[in-house]
C-alpha positions as protocol buffer text, in pm:
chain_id: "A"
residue {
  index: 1
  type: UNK
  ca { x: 0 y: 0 z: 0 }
}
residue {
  index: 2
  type: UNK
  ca { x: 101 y: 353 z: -17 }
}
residue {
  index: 3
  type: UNK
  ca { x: 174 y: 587 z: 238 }
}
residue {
  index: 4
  type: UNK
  ca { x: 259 y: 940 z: 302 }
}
residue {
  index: 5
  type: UNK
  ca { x: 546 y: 1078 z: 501 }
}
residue {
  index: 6
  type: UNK
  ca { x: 520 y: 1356 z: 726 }
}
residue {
  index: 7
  type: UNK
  ca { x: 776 y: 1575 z: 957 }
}
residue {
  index: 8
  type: UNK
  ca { x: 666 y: 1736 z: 1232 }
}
residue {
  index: 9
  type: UNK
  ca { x: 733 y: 1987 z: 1508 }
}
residue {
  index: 10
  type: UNK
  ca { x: 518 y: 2111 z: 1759 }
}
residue {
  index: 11
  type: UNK
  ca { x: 603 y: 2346 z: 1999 }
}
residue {
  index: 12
  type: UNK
  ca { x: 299 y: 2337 z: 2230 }
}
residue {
  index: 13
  type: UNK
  ca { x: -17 y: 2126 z: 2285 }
}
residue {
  index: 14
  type: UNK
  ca { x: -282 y: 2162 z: 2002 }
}
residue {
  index: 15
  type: UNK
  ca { x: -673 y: 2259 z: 2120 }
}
residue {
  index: 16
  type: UNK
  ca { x: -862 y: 2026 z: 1929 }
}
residue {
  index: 17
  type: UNK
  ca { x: -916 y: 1711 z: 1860 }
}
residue {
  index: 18
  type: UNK
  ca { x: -777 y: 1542 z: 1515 }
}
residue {
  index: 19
  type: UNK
  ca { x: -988 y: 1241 z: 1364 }
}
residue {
  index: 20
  type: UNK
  ca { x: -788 y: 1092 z: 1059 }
}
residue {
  index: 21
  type: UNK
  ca { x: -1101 y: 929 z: 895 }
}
residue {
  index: 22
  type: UNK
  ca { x: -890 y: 817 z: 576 }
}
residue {
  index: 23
  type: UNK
  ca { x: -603 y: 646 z: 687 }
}
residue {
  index: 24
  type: UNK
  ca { x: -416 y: 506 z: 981 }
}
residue {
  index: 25
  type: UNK
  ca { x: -126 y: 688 z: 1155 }
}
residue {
  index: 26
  type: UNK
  ca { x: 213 y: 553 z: 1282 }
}
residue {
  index: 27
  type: UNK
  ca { x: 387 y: 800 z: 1454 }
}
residue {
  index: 28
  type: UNK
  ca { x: 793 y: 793 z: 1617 }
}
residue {
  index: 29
  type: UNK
  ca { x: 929 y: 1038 z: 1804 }
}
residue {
  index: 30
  type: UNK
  ca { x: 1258 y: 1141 z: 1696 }
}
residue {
  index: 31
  type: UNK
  ca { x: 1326 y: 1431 z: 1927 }
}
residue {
  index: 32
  type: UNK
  ca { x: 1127 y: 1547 z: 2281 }
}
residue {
  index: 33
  type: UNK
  ca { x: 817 y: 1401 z: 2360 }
}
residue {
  index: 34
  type: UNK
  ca { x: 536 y: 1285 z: 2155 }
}
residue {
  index: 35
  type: UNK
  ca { x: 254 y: 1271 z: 2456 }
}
residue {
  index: 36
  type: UNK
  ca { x: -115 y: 1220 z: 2236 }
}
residue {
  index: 37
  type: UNK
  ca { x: -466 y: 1297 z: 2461 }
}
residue {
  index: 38
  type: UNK
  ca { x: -659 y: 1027 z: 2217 }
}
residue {
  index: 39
  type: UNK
  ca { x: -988 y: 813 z: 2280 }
}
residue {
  index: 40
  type: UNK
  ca { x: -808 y: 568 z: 2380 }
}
residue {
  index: 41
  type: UNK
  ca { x: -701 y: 718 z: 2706 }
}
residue {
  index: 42
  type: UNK
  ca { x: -323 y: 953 z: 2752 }
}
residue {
  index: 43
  type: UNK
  ca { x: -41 y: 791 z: 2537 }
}
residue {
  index: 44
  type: UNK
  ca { x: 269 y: 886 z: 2746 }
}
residue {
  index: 45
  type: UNK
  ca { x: 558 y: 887 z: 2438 }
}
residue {
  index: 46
  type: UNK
  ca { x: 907 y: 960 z: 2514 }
}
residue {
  index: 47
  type: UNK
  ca { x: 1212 y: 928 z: 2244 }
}
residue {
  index: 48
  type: UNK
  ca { x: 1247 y: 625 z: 2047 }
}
residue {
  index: 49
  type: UNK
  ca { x: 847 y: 545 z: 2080 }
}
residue {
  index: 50
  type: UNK
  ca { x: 623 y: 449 z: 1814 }
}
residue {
  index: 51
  type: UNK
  ca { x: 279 y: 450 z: 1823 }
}
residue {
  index: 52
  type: UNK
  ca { x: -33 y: 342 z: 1604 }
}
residue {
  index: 53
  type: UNK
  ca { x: -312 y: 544 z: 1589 }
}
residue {
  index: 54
  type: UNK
  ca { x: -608 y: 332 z: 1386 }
}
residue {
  index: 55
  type: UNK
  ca { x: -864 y: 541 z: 1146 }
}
residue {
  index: 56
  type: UNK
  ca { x: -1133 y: 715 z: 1359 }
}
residue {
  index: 57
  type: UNK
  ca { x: -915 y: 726 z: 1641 }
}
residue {
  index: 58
  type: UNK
  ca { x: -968 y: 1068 z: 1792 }
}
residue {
  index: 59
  type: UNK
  ca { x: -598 y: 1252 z: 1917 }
}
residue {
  index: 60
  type: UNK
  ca { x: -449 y: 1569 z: 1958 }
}
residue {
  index: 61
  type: UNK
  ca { x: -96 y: 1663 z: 2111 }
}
residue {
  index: 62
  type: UNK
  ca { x: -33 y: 1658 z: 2439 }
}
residue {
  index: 63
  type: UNK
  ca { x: 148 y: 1938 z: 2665 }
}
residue {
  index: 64
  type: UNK
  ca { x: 483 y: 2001 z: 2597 }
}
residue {
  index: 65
  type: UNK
  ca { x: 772 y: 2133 z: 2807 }
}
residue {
  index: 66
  type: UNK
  ca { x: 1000 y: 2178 z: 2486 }
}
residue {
  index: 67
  type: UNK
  ca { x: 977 y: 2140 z: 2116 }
}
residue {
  index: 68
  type: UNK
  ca { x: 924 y: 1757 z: 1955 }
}
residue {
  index: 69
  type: UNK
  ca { x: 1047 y: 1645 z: 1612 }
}
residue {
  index: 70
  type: UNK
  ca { x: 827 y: 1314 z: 1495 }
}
residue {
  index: 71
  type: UNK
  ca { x: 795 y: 1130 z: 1215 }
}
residue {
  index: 72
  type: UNK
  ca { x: 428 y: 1028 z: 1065 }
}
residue {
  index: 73
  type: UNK
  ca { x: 337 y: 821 z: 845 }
}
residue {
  index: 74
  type: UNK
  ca { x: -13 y: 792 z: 663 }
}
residue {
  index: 75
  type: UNK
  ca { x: -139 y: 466 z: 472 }
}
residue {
  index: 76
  type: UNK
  ca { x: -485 y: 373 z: 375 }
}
residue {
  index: 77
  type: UNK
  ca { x: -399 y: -55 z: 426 }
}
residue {
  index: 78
  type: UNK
  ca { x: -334 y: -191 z: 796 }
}
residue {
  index: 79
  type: UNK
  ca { x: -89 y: -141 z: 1026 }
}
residue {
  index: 80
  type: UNK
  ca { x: 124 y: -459 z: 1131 }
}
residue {
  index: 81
  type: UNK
  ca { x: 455 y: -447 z: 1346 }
}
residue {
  index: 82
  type: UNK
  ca { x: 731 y: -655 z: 1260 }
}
residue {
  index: 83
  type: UNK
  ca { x: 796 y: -998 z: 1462 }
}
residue {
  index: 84
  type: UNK
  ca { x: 1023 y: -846 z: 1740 }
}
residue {
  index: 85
  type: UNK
  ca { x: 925 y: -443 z: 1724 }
}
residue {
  index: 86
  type: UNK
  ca { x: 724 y: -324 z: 1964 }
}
residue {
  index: 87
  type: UNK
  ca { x: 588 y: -4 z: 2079 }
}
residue {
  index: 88
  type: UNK
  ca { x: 664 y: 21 z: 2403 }
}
């Protein structure tokens, strides 16, 4: 499947919600902290995490004490890990 890259770099916490309703979202954090408010409850996510956020999940950035660089990738087919990777 295809996917889109994204890099980003927030600087503080965003005030709404995002809903990605087309495609699923990996996201690794490069560089600060990557802390997501979602529906699925606070995702705490220092350096070196990388997390899955499904289509229709609801998220928005957390707060940050200092600037975050992150990685983000967008694909329309399902997400599946690697025997051995893991998230946490």
């Amino acid at each position: 499947p295809e996917f889109h890259l994204e890099v980003v770099m927030p600087t503080s916490a965003m005030p709404f919600y995002h809903r990605n309703v087309r495609a699923n979202e990996t996201q690794f954090v490069h560089y600060g902290t990557g802390d997501r408010f979602s529906t699925l409850g606070y995702v705490d996510a220092p350096i070196g995490t990388l997390n899955n956020y499904p289509k229709g999940i609801d998220h928005r950035i957390g707060e940050r004490s200092g600037p975050c660089i992150g990685l983000i990738w967008e694909t329309l087919g399902d997400v599946t890990l690697a025997p051995g990777v893991s998230t946490r």
